[in-house]
Amino acid sequence: MKLVLAIVQDADSDDLIDEITKEGYRVTKVISTGGFLKSGNSTIMIGTDDSEVDRLIELISHNCKVREIIKSIQPMNMPGTSIATLPIKVKVGGATVFVLDVVDFKRF
Ligand code: 2BA
């Protein structure tokens, strides 16, 4: 058994969960925060048979888009200069996916 952890953008999470559950998988969504942008994303957890992992990755890649986000960064403040923020473009997604081996699984 595997645990698929997919970190996706909030904008993609509902459609992705609909697609995944339509195919009979069980899903848990955890609200998460990316360390770089410090903004919200969603971590989708799916426990499934090894043989289903490829199909899940297919569903994730079809439902998660790459987007460009503008992030404001604060350049180093030099004495005698005013502080202004600099906008930078950051490409986010489609998804960051981890596939973990599950040692044991129980549902009561
Ligand atoms: P964030 O950490 O907020 O990163 C958002 C996007 O910023 C990343 O998109 C990447 O394009 C860029 N980025 C991240 N760290 C960077 C850095 N040190 N320098 C320049 N650009 C940087 P994605 O790669 O698509 O990642 C989206 C989210 O997936 C991340 O949000 C984070 O929450 C998660 N993630 C990505 N790689 C991870 C990893 N190795 N372990 C755990 N979480 C990860």
mmCIF file of N, CA and C and ligand atoms in Angstrom:
data_model
loop_
_atom_site.group_PDB
_atom_site.id
_atom_site.type_symbol
_atom_site.label_atom_id
_atom_site.label_comp_id
_atom_site.label_asym_id
_atom_site.label_seq_id
_atom_site.Cartn_x
_atom_site.Cartn_y
_atom_site.Cartn_z
ATOM 1 N N MET A 1 0.835 -1.201 0.000
ATOM 2 C CA MET A 1 0.000 0.000 0.000
ATOM 3 C C MET A 1 0.875 1.258 0.000
ATOM 4 N N LYS A 2 0.361 2.307 -0.612
ATOM 5 C CA LYS A 2 1.088 3.585 -0.684
ATOM 6 C C LYS A 2 0.242 4.716 -0.107
ATOM 7 N N LEU A 3 0.939 5.750 0.358
ATOM 8 C CA LEU A 3 0.266 7.004 0.694
ATOM 9 C C LEU A 3 0.781 8.054 -0.281
ATOM 10 N N VAL A 4 -0.140 8.585 -1.082
ATOM 11 C CA VAL A 4 0.219 9.633 -2.027
ATOM 12 C C VAL A 4 -0.094 10.978 -1.365
ATOM 13 N N LEU A 5 0.934 11.816 -1.266
ATOM 14 C CA LEU A 5 0.766 13.168 -0.696
ATOM 15 C C LEU A 5 0.973 14.147 -1.838
ATOM 16 N N ALA A 6 -0.051 14.909 -2.158
ATOM 17 C CA ALA A 6 0.066 15.870 -3.258
ATOM 18 C C ALA A 6 -0.171 17.274 -2.714
ATOM 19 N N ILE A 7 0.836 18.131 -2.858
ATOM 20 C CA ILE A 7 0.677 19.533 -2.442
ATOM 21 C C ILE A 7 0.241 20.299 -3.691
ATOM 22 N N VAL A 8 -0.963 20.868 -3.624
ATOM 23 C CA VAL A 8 -1.553 21.514 -4.805
ATOM 24 C C VAL A 8 -2.035 22.910 -4.436
ATOM 25 N N GLN A 9 -2.322 23.696 -5.460
ATOM 26 C CA GLN A 9 -2.851 25.033 -5.191
ATOM 27 C C GLN A 9 -4.325 24.928 -4.789
ATOM 28 N N ASP A 10 -4.747 25.820 -3.889
ATOM 29 C CA ASP A 10 -6.133 25.799 -3.413
ATOM 30 C C ASP A 10 -7.117 25.820 -4.580
ATOM 31 N N ALA A 11 -6.788 26.600 -5.613
ATOM 32 C CA ALA A 11 -7.698 26.759 -6.754
ATOM 33 C C ALA A 11 -7.957 25.433 -7.475
ATOM 34 N N ASP A 12 -7.056 24.472 -7.332
ATOM 35 C CA ASP A 12 -7.210 23.185 -8.022
ATOM 36 C C ASP A 12 -7.785 22.096 -7.125
ATOM 37 N N SER A 13 -7.819 22.344 -5.812
ATOM 38 C CA SER A 13 -8.053 21.218 -4.899
ATOM 39 C C SER A 13 -9.474 20.640 -4.995
ATOM 40 N N ASP A 14 -10.493 21.496 -5.129
ATOM 41 C CA ASP A 14 -11.866 20.959 -5.142
ATOM 42 C C ASP A 14 -12.126 20.088 -6.366
ATOM 43 N N ASP A 15 -11.721 20.579 -7.552
ATOM 44 C CA ASP A 15 -11.925 19.790 -8.780
ATOM 45 C C ASP A 15 -11.131 18.490 -8.716
ATOM 46 N N LEU A 16 -9.912 18.583 -8.190
ATOM 47 C CA LEU A 16 -9.080 17.381 -8.085
ATOM 48 C C LEU A 16 -9.745 16.351 -7.169
ATOM 49 N N ILE A 17 -10.250 16.812 -6.027
ATOM 50 C CA ILE A 17 -10.900 15.884 -5.085
ATOM 51 C C ILE A 17 -12.148 15.262 -5.722
ATOM 52 N N ASP A 18 -12.918 16.079 -6.473
ATOM 53 C CA ASP A 18 -14.100 15.534 -7.164
ATOM 54 C C ASP A 18 -13.699 14.405 -8.106
ATOM 55 N N GLU A 19 -12.650 14.649 -8.888
ATOM 56 C CA GLU A 19 -12.205 13.639 -9.865
ATOM 57 C C GLU A 19 -11.723 12.375 -9.163
ATOM 58 N N ILE A 20 -10.965 12.557 -8.089
ATOM 59 C CA ILE A 20 -10.380 11.416 -7.382
ATOM 60 C C ILE A 20 -11.479 10.572 -6.714
ATOM 61 N N THR A 21 -12.429 11.256 -6.072
ATOM 62 C CA THR A 21 -13.482 10.500 -5.365
ATOM 63 C C THR A 21 -14.439 9.835 -6.356
ATOM 64 N N LYS A 22 -14.645 10.484 -7.537
ATOM 65 C CA LYS A 22 -15.498 9.893 -8.574
ATOM 66 C C LYS A 22 -14.960 8.518 -8.984
ATOM 67 N N GLU A 23 -13.654 8.352 -8.915
ATOM 68 C CA GLU A 23 -13.042 7.073 -9.310
ATOM 69 C C GLU A 23 -12.923 6.100 -8.138
ATOM 70 N N GLY A 24 -13.513 6.487 -6.988
ATOM 71 C CA GLY A 24 -13.609 5.536 -5.873
ATOM 72 C C GLY A 24 -12.483 5.581 -4.860
ATOM 73 N N TYR A 25 -11.556 6.541 -4.998
ATOM 74 C CA TYR A 25 -10.483 6.648 -4.004
ATOM 75 C C TYR A 25 -10.999 7.419 -2.789
ATOM 76 N N ARG A 26 -10.358 7.154 -1.648
ATOM 77 C CA ARG A 26 -10.669 7.928 -0.433
ATOM 78 C C ARG A 26 -9.604 8.993 -0.257
ATOM 79 N N VAL A 27 -10.044 10.173 0.143
ATOM 80 C CA VAL A 27 -9.157 11.348 0.131
ATOM 81 C C VAL A 27 -9.299 12.136 1.426
ATOM 82 N N THR A 28 -8.179 12.695 1.902
ATOM 83 C CA THR A 28 -8.241 13.695 2.975
ATOM 84 C C THR A 28 -7.503 14.938 2.513
ATOM 85 N N LYS A 29 -8.145 16.090 2.723
ATOM 86 C CA LYS A 29 -7.492 17.364 2.375
ATOM 87 C C LYS A 29 -7.048 18.058 3.659
ATOM 88 N N VAL A 30 -5.788 18.469 3.671
ATOM 89 C CA VAL A 30 -5.253 19.218 4.815
ATOM 90 C C VAL A 30 -4.860 20.602 4.309
ATOM 91 N N ILE A 31 -5.286 21.616 5.041
ATOM 92 C CA ILE A 31 -4.918 22.979 4.670
ATOM 93 C C ILE A 31 -3.449 23.185 5.065
ATOM 94 N N SER A 32 -2.637 23.658 4.124
ATOM 95 C CA SER A 32 -1.207 23.785 4.410
ATOM 96 C C SER A 32 -0.685 25.142 3.938
ATOM 97 N N THR A 33 0.558 25.421 4.272
ATOM 98 C CA THR A 33 1.174 26.698 3.904
ATOM 99 C C THR A 33 2.554 26.452 3.328
ATOM 100 N N GLY A 34 2.833 26.995 2.148
ATOM 101 C CA GLY A 34 4.153 26.830 1.535
ATOM 102 C C GLY A 34 5.193 27.681 2.242
ATOM 103 N N GLY A 35 6.372 27.137 2.422
ATOM 104 C CA GLY A 35 7.423 27.833 3.160
ATOM 105 C C GLY A 35 8.008 29.013 2.406
ATOM 106 N N PHE A 36 7.934 29.011 1.090
ATOM 107 C CA PHE A 36 8.542 30.088 0.312
ATOM 108 C C PHE A 36 7.576 31.266 0.168
ATOM 109 N N LEU A 37 6.388 31.000 -0.354
ATOM 110 C CA LEU A 37 5.417 32.085 -0.554
ATOM 111 C C LEU A 37 4.684 32.435 0.738
ATOM 112 N N LYS A 38 4.709 31.518 1.695
ATOM 113 C CA LYS A 38 3.983 31.678 2.966
ATOM 114 C C LYS A 38 2.511 31.964 2.718
ATOM 115 N N SER A 39 1.986 31.304 1.673
ATOM 116 C CA SER A 39 0.557 31.436 1.423
ATOM 117 C C SER A 39 -0.064 30.049 1.370
ATOM 118 N N GLY A 40 -1.384 30.024 1.415
ATOM 119 C CA GLY A 40 -2.098 28.761 1.571
ATOM 120 C C GLY A 40 -1.976 27.846 0.367
ATOM 121 N N ASN A 41 -1.836 26.558 0.637
ATOM 122 C CA ASN A 41 -2.027 25.554 -0.401
ATOM 123 C C ASN A 41 -2.751 24.368 0.252
ATOM 124 N N SER A 42 -2.974 23.328 -0.508
ATOM 125 C CA SER A 42 -3.726 22.187 0.016
ATOM 126 C C SER A 42 -2.884 20.930 -0.129
ATOM 127 N N THR A 43 -2.857 20.132 0.920
ATOM 128 C CA THR A 43 -2.168 18.845 0.838
ATOM 129 C C THR A 43 -3.226 17.749 0.807
ATOM 130 N N ILE A 44 -3.215 16.994 -0.297
ATOM 131 C CA ILE A 44 -4.208 15.945 -0.508
ATOM 132 C C ILE A 44 -3.546 14.607 -0.174
ATOM 133 N N MET A 45 -4.165 13.831 0.712
ATOM 134 C CA MET A 45 -3.608 12.532 1.116
ATOM 135 C C MET A 45 -4.517 11.422 0.598
ATOM 136 N N ILE A 46 -3.924 10.459 -0.103
ATOM 137 C CA ILE A 46 -4.713 9.338 -0.632
ATOM 138 C C ILE A 46 -3.979 8.039 -0.307
ATOM 139 N N GLY A 47 -4.605 7.196 0.470
ATOM 140 C CA GLY A 47 -4.054 5.859 0.727
ATOM 141 C C GLY A 47 -4.626 4.898 -0.302
ATOM 142 N N THR A 48 -3.747 4.145 -0.978
ATOM 143 C CA THR A 48 -4.253 3.284 -2.048
ATOM 144 C C THR A 48 -3.304 2.125 -2.350
ATOM 145 N N ASP A 49 -3.783 1.181 -3.159
ATOM 146 C CA ASP A 49 -2.934 0.060 -3.593
ATOM 147 C C ASP A 49 -1.809 0.561 -4.482
ATOM 148 N N ASP A 50 -0.710 -0.175 -4.464
ATOM 149 C CA ASP A 50 0.447 0.196 -5.297
ATOM 150 C C ASP A 50 0.048 0.353 -6.770
ATOM 151 N N SER A 51 -0.840 -0.519 -7.220
ATOM 152 C CA SER A 51 -1.205 -0.545 -8.643
ATOM 153 C C SER A 51 -1.994 0.704 -9.074
ATOM 154 N N GLU A 52 -2.493 1.493 -8.112
ATOM 155 C CA GLU A 52 -3.321 2.656 -8.437
ATOM 156 C C GLU A 52 -2.519 3.955 -8.520
ATOM 157 N N VAL A 53 -1.242 3.889 -8.150
ATOM 158 C CA VAL A 53 -0.470 5.131 -8.020
ATOM 159 C C VAL A 53 -0.342 5.860 -9.360
ATOM 160 N N ASP A 54 -0.088 5.121 -10.434
ATOM 161 C CA ASP A 54 0.080 5.778 -11.743
ATOM 162 C C ASP A 54 -1.192 6.516 -12.158
ATOM 163 N N ARG A 55 -2.341 5.873 -11.938
ATOM 164 C CA ARG A 55 -3.616 6.515 -12.300
ATOM 165 C C ARG A 55 -3.826 7.792 -11.473
ATOM 166 N N LEU A 56 -3.481 7.719 -10.185
ATOM 167 C CA LEU A 56 -3.646 8.899 -9.333
ATOM 168 C C LEU A 56 -2.762 10.049 -9.809
ATOM 169 N N ILE A 57 -1.533 9.719 -10.172
ATOM 170 C CA ILE A 57 -0.612 10.768 -10.622
ATOM 171 C C ILE A 57 -1.121 11.384 -11.932
ATOM 172 N N GLU A 58 -1.737 10.540 -12.756
ATOM 173 C CA GLU A 58 -2.348 11.040 -13.990
ATOM 174 C C GLU A 58 -3.463 12.049 -13.655
ATOM 175 N N LEU A 59 -4.331 11.672 -12.708
ATOM 176 C CA LEU A 59 -5.439 12.560 -12.321
ATOM 177 C C LEU A 59 -4.908 13.867 -11.749
ATOM 178 N N ILE A 60 -3.867 13.765 -10.922
ATOM 179 C CA ILE A 60 -3.298 14.969 -10.309
ATOM 180 C C ILE A 60 -2.717 15.867 -11.397
ATOM 181 N N SER A 61 -1.978 15.289 -12.325
ATOM 182 C CA SER A 61 -1.330 16.148 -13.334
ATOM 183 C C SER A 61 -2.355 16.762 -14.283
ATOM 184 N N HIS A 62 -3.480 16.072 -14.538
ATOM 185 C CA HIS A 62 -4.510 16.654 -15.410
ATOM 186 C C HIS A 62 -5.283 17.783 -14.742
ATOM 187 N N ASN A 63 -5.342 17.757 -13.416
ATOM 188 C CA ASN A 63 -6.203 18.717 -12.710
ATOM 189 C C ASN A 63 -5.453 19.856 -12.036
ATOM 190 N N CYS A 64 -4.124 19.862 -12.111
ATOM 191 C CA CYS A 64 -3.368 20.907 -11.411
ATOM 192 C C CYS A 64 -2.556 21.727 -12.406
ATOM 193 N N LYS A 65 -2.811 23.008 -12.399
ATOM 194 C CA LYS A 65 -2.186 23.881 -13.396
ATOM 195 C C LYS A 65 -0.951 24.594 -12.835
ATOM 196 N N VAL A 66 -0.043 24.936 -13.760
ATOM 197 C CA VAL A 66 1.075 25.816 -13.385
ATOM 198 C C VAL A 66 0.549 27.246 -13.444
ATOM 199 N N ARG A 67 0.837 28.029 -12.424
ATOM 200 C CA ARG A 67 0.423 29.437 -12.425
ATOM 201 C C ARG A 67 1.602 30.321 -12.045
ATOM 202 N N GLU A 68 1.556 31.565 -12.536
ATOM 203 C CA GLU A 68 2.602 32.507 -12.158
ATOM 204 C C GLU A 68 2.048 33.453 -11.093
ATOM 205 N N ILE A 69 2.739 33.519 -9.976
ATOM 206 C CA ILE A 69 2.307 34.355 -8.847
ATOM 207 C C ILE A 69 3.313 35.493 -8.723
ATOM 208 N N ILE A 70 2.796 36.685 -8.404
ATOM 209 C CA ILE A 70 3.706 37.803 -8.134
ATOM 210 C C ILE A 70 3.940 37.874 -6.626
ATOM 211 N N LYS A 71 5.214 37.803 -6.249
ATOM 212 C CA LYS A 71 5.543 37.902 -4.811
ATOM 213 C C LYS A 71 6.367 39.172 -4.607
ATOM 214 N N SER A 72 6.042 39.912 -3.554
ATOM 215 C CA SER A 72 6.832 41.107 -3.243
ATOM 216 C C SER A 72 7.944 40.736 -2.286
ATOM 217 N N ILE A 73 9.169 41.067 -2.646
ATOM 218 C CA ILE A 73 10.272 40.796 -1.711
ATOM 219 C C ILE A 73 10.879 42.127 -1.252
ATOM 220 N N GLN A 74 11.413 42.073 -0.063
ATOM 221 C CA GLN A 74 12.011 43.264 0.538
ATOM 222 C C GLN A 74 13.521 43.185 0.310
ATOM 223 N N PRO A 75 14.077 44.032 -0.563
ATOM 224 C CA PRO A 75 15.528 43.983 -0.742
ATOM 225 C C PRO A 75 16.239 44.484 0.511
ATOM 226 N N MET A 76 17.531 44.176 0.634
ATOM 227 C CA MET A 76 18.268 44.609 1.824
ATOM 228 C C MET A 76 18.245 46.128 1.932
ATOM 229 N N ASN A 77 18.028 46.614 3.120
ATOM 230 C CA ASN A 77 17.963 48.062 3.319
ATOM 231 C C ASN A 77 19.371 48.640 3.478
ATOM 232 N N MET A 78 19.769 49.480 2.525
ATOM 233 C CA MET A 78 21.075 50.136 2.628
ATOM 234 C C MET A 78 20.879 51.463 3.351
ATOM 235 N N PRO A 79 21.784 51.816 4.245
ATOM 236 C CA PRO A 79 21.646 53.099 4.955
ATOM 237 C C PRO A 79 21.509 54.253 3.955
ATOM 238 N N GLY A 80 20.599 55.135 4.230
ATOM 239 C CA GLY A 80 20.414 56.304 3.364
ATOM 240 C C GLY A 80 19.514 56.052 2.168
ATOM 241 N N THR A 81 18.981 54.843 2.020
ATOM 242 C CA THR A 81 18.061 54.579 0.909
ATOM 243 C C THR A 81 16.677 54.274 1.468
ATOM 244 N N SER A 82 15.662 54.542 0.650
ATOM 245 C CA SER A 82 14.318 54.234 1.120
ATOM 246 C C SER A 82 14.023 52.751 0.848
ATOM 247 N N ILE A 83 13.123 52.177 1.667
ATOM 248 C CA ILE A 83 12.805 50.748 1.510
ATOM 249 C C ILE A 83 11.639 50.616 0.541
ATOM 250 N N ALA A 84 11.863 49.892 -0.522
ATOM 251 C CA ALA A 84 10.771 49.602 -1.453
ATOM 252 C C ALA A 84 10.727 48.101 -1.667
ATOM 253 N N THR A 85 9.549 47.572 -1.957
ATOM 254 C CA THR A 85 9.472 46.134 -2.234
ATOM 255 C C THR A 85 9.622 45.899 -3.734
ATOM 256 N N LEU A 86 10.194 44.748 -4.066
ATOM 257 C CA LEU A 86 10.399 44.400 -5.473
ATOM 258 C C LEU A 86 9.469 43.255 -5.837
ATOM 259 N N PRO A 87 8.660 43.417 -6.898
ATOM 260 C CA PRO A 87 7.819 42.281 -7.297
ATOM 261 C C PRO A 87 8.625 41.258 -8.099
ATOM 262 N N ILE A 88 8.514 39.987 -7.760
ATOM 263 C CA ILE A 88 9.148 38.936 -8.569
ATOM 264 C C ILE A 88 8.084 37.912 -8.975
ATOM 265 N N LYS A 89 8.310 37.310 -10.162
ATOM 266 C CA LYS A 89 7.357 36.297 -10.633
ATOM 267 C C LYS A 89 7.826 34.929 -10.166
ATOM 268 N N VAL A 90 6.893 34.130 -9.606
ATOM 269 C CA VAL A 90 7.225 32.776 -9.156
ATOM 270 C C VAL A 90 6.246 31.798 -9.811
ATOM 271 N N LYS A 91 6.792 30.768 -10.462
ATOM 272 C CA LYS A 91 5.925 29.733 -11.050
ATOM 273 C C LYS A 91 5.574 28.716 -9.980
ATOM 274 N N VAL A 92 4.292 28.448 -9.807
ATOM 275 C CA VAL A 92 3.853 27.486 -8.786
ATOM 276 C C VAL A 92 3.093 26.338 -9.454
ATOM 277 N N GLY A 93 3.391 25.151 -9.007
ATOM 278 C CA GLY A 93 2.646 23.981 -9.475
ATOM 279 C C GLY A 93 3.103 23.471 -10.819
ATOM 280 N N GLY A 94 2.261 22.654 -11.372
ATOM 281 C CA GLY A 94 1.030 21.986 -11.028
ATOM 282 C C GLY A 94 0.953 21.368 -9.647
ATOM 283 N N ALA A 95 1.810 20.406 -9.271
ATOM 284 C CA ALA A 95 1.682 19.769 -7.970
ATOM 285 C C ALA A 95 3.039 19.213 -7.560
ATOM 286 N N THR A 96 3.236 19.127 -6.243
ATOM 287 C CA THR A 96 4.419 18.439 -5.706
ATOM 288 C C THR A 96 3.916 17.152 -5.069
ATOM 289 N N VAL A 97 4.391 16.016 -5.558
ATOM 290 C CA VAL A 97 3.804 14.737 -5.141
ATOM 291 C C VAL A 97 4.861 13.844 -4.480
ATOM 292 N N PHE A 98 4.530 13.319 -3.331
ATOM 293 C CA PHE A 98 5.371 12.328 -2.652
ATOM 294 C C PHE A 98 4.588 11.009 -2.606
ATOM 295 N N VAL A 99 5.274 9.903 -2.869
ATOM 296 C CA VAL A 99 4.638 8.582 -2.752
ATOM 297 C C VAL A 99 5.387 7.818 -1.664
ATOM 298 N N LEU A 100 4.683 7.498 -0.587
ATOM 299 C CA LEU A 100 5.318 6.858 0.583
ATOM 300 C C LEU A 100 4.831 5.419 0.732
ATOM 301 N N ASP A 101 5.727 4.537 1.157
ATOM 302 C CA ASP A 101 5.316 3.179 1.499
ATOM 303 C C ASP A 101 4.553 3.197 2.820
ATOM 304 N N VAL A 102 3.446 2.482 2.871
ATOM 305 C CA VAL A 102 2.669 2.385 4.117
ATOM 306 C C VAL A 102 3.031 1.068 4.800
ATOM 307 N N VAL A 103 3.516 1.157 6.027
ATOM 308 C CA VAL A 103 3.928 -0.046 6.761
ATOM 309 C C VAL A 103 2.696 -0.786 7.275
ATOM 310 N N ASP A 104 1.720 -0.038 7.754
ATOM 311 C CA ASP A 104 0.522 -0.658 8.313
ATOM 312 C C ASP A 104 -0.663 0.261 8.059
ATOM 313 N N PHE A 105 -1.832 -0.320 7.923
ATOM 314 C CA PHE A 105 -3.042 0.481 7.688
ATOM 315 C C PHE A 105 -4.207 -0.183 8.401
ATOM 316 N N LYS A 106 -4.910 0.589 9.204
ATOM 317 C CA LYS A 106 -6.110 0.057 9.870
ATOM 318 C C LYS A 106 -7.212 1.083 9.764
ATOM 319 N N ARG A 107 -8.438 0.605 9.610
ATOM 320 C CA ARG A 107 -9.584 1.515 9.682
ATOM 321 C C ARG A 107 -10.616 0.848 10.592
ATOM 322 N N PHE A 108 -11.041 1.557 11.630
ATOM 323 C CA PHE A 108 -11.976 0.951 12.590
ATOM 324 C C PHE A 108 -13.373 1.485 12.370
HETATM 325 P P1 2BA B 1 6.120 27.288 -1.505
HETATM 326 O O1 2BA B 1 7.205 26.818 -0.613
HETATM 327 O O2 2BA B 1 5.346 28.483 -1.078
HETATM 328 O O3 2BA B 1 6.768 27.523 -2.945
HETATM 329 C C1 2BA B 1 6.022 28.101 -3.996
HETATM 330 C C2 2BA B 1 6.839 28.149 -5.258
HETATM 331 O O4 2BA B 1 7.966 29.004 -5.053
HETATM 332 C C3 2BA B 1 7.425 26.798 -5.671
HETATM 333 O O5 2BA B 1 6.473 26.104 -6.454
HETATM 334 C C4 2BA B 1 8.680 27.196 -6.431
HETATM 335 O O6 2BA B 1 8.383 27.513 -7.780
HETATM 336 C C5 2BA B 1 9.089 28.485 -5.748
HETATM 337 N N1 2BA B 1 10.144 28.280 -4.751
HETATM 338 C C6 2BA B 1 10.082 27.551 -3.623
HETATM 339 N N2 2BA B 1 11.237 27.627 -2.934
HETATM 340 C C7 2BA B 1 12.047 28.426 -3.656
HETATM 341 C C8 2BA B 1 13.376 28.911 -3.480
HETATM 342 N N3 2BA B 1 14.095 28.579 -2.396
HETATM 343 N N4 2BA B 1 13.894 29.731 -4.448
HETATM 344 C C9 2BA B 1 13.173 30.091 -5.502
HETATM 345 N N5 2BA B 1 11.897 29.664 -5.733
HETATM 346 C C10 2BA B 1 11.348 28.857 -4.823
HETATM 347 P P2 2BA B 1 6.389 24.541 -6.373
HETATM 348 O O7 2BA B 1 7.744 23.947 -6.558
HETATM 349 O O8 2BA B 1 5.325 24.139 -7.335
HETATM 350 O O9 2BA B 1 5.943 24.191 -4.891
HETATM 351 C C11 2BA B 1 4.628 24.458 -4.429
HETATM 352 C C12 2BA B 1 4.515 24.119 -2.966
HETATM 353 O O10 2BA B 1 4.800 22.718 -2.791
HETATM 354 C C13 2BA B 1 5.523 24.821 -2.067
HETATM 355 O O11 2BA B 1 5.060 26.109 -1.738
HETATM 356 C C14 2BA B 1 5.584 23.893 -0.857
HETATM 357 O O12 2BA B 1 4.446 24.087 -0.039
HETATM 358 C C15 2BA B 1 5.448 22.525 -1.522
HETATM 359 N N6 2BA B 1 6.752 21.901 -1.774
HETATM 360 C C16 2BA B 1 7.493 21.984 -2.892
HETATM 361 N N7 2BA B 1 8.606 21.246 -2.808
HETATM 362 C C17 2BA B 1 8.581 20.677 -1.590
HETATM 363 C C18 2BA B 1 9.452 19.781 -0.878
HETATM 364 N N8 2BA B 1 10.614 19.332 -1.430
HETATM 365 N N9 2BA B 1 9.108 19.409 0.360
HETATM 366 C C19 2BA B 1 7.960 19.856 0.932
HETATM 367 N N10 2BA B 1 7.082 20.688 0.319
HETATM 368 C C20 2BA B 1 7.384 21.092 -0.921
#
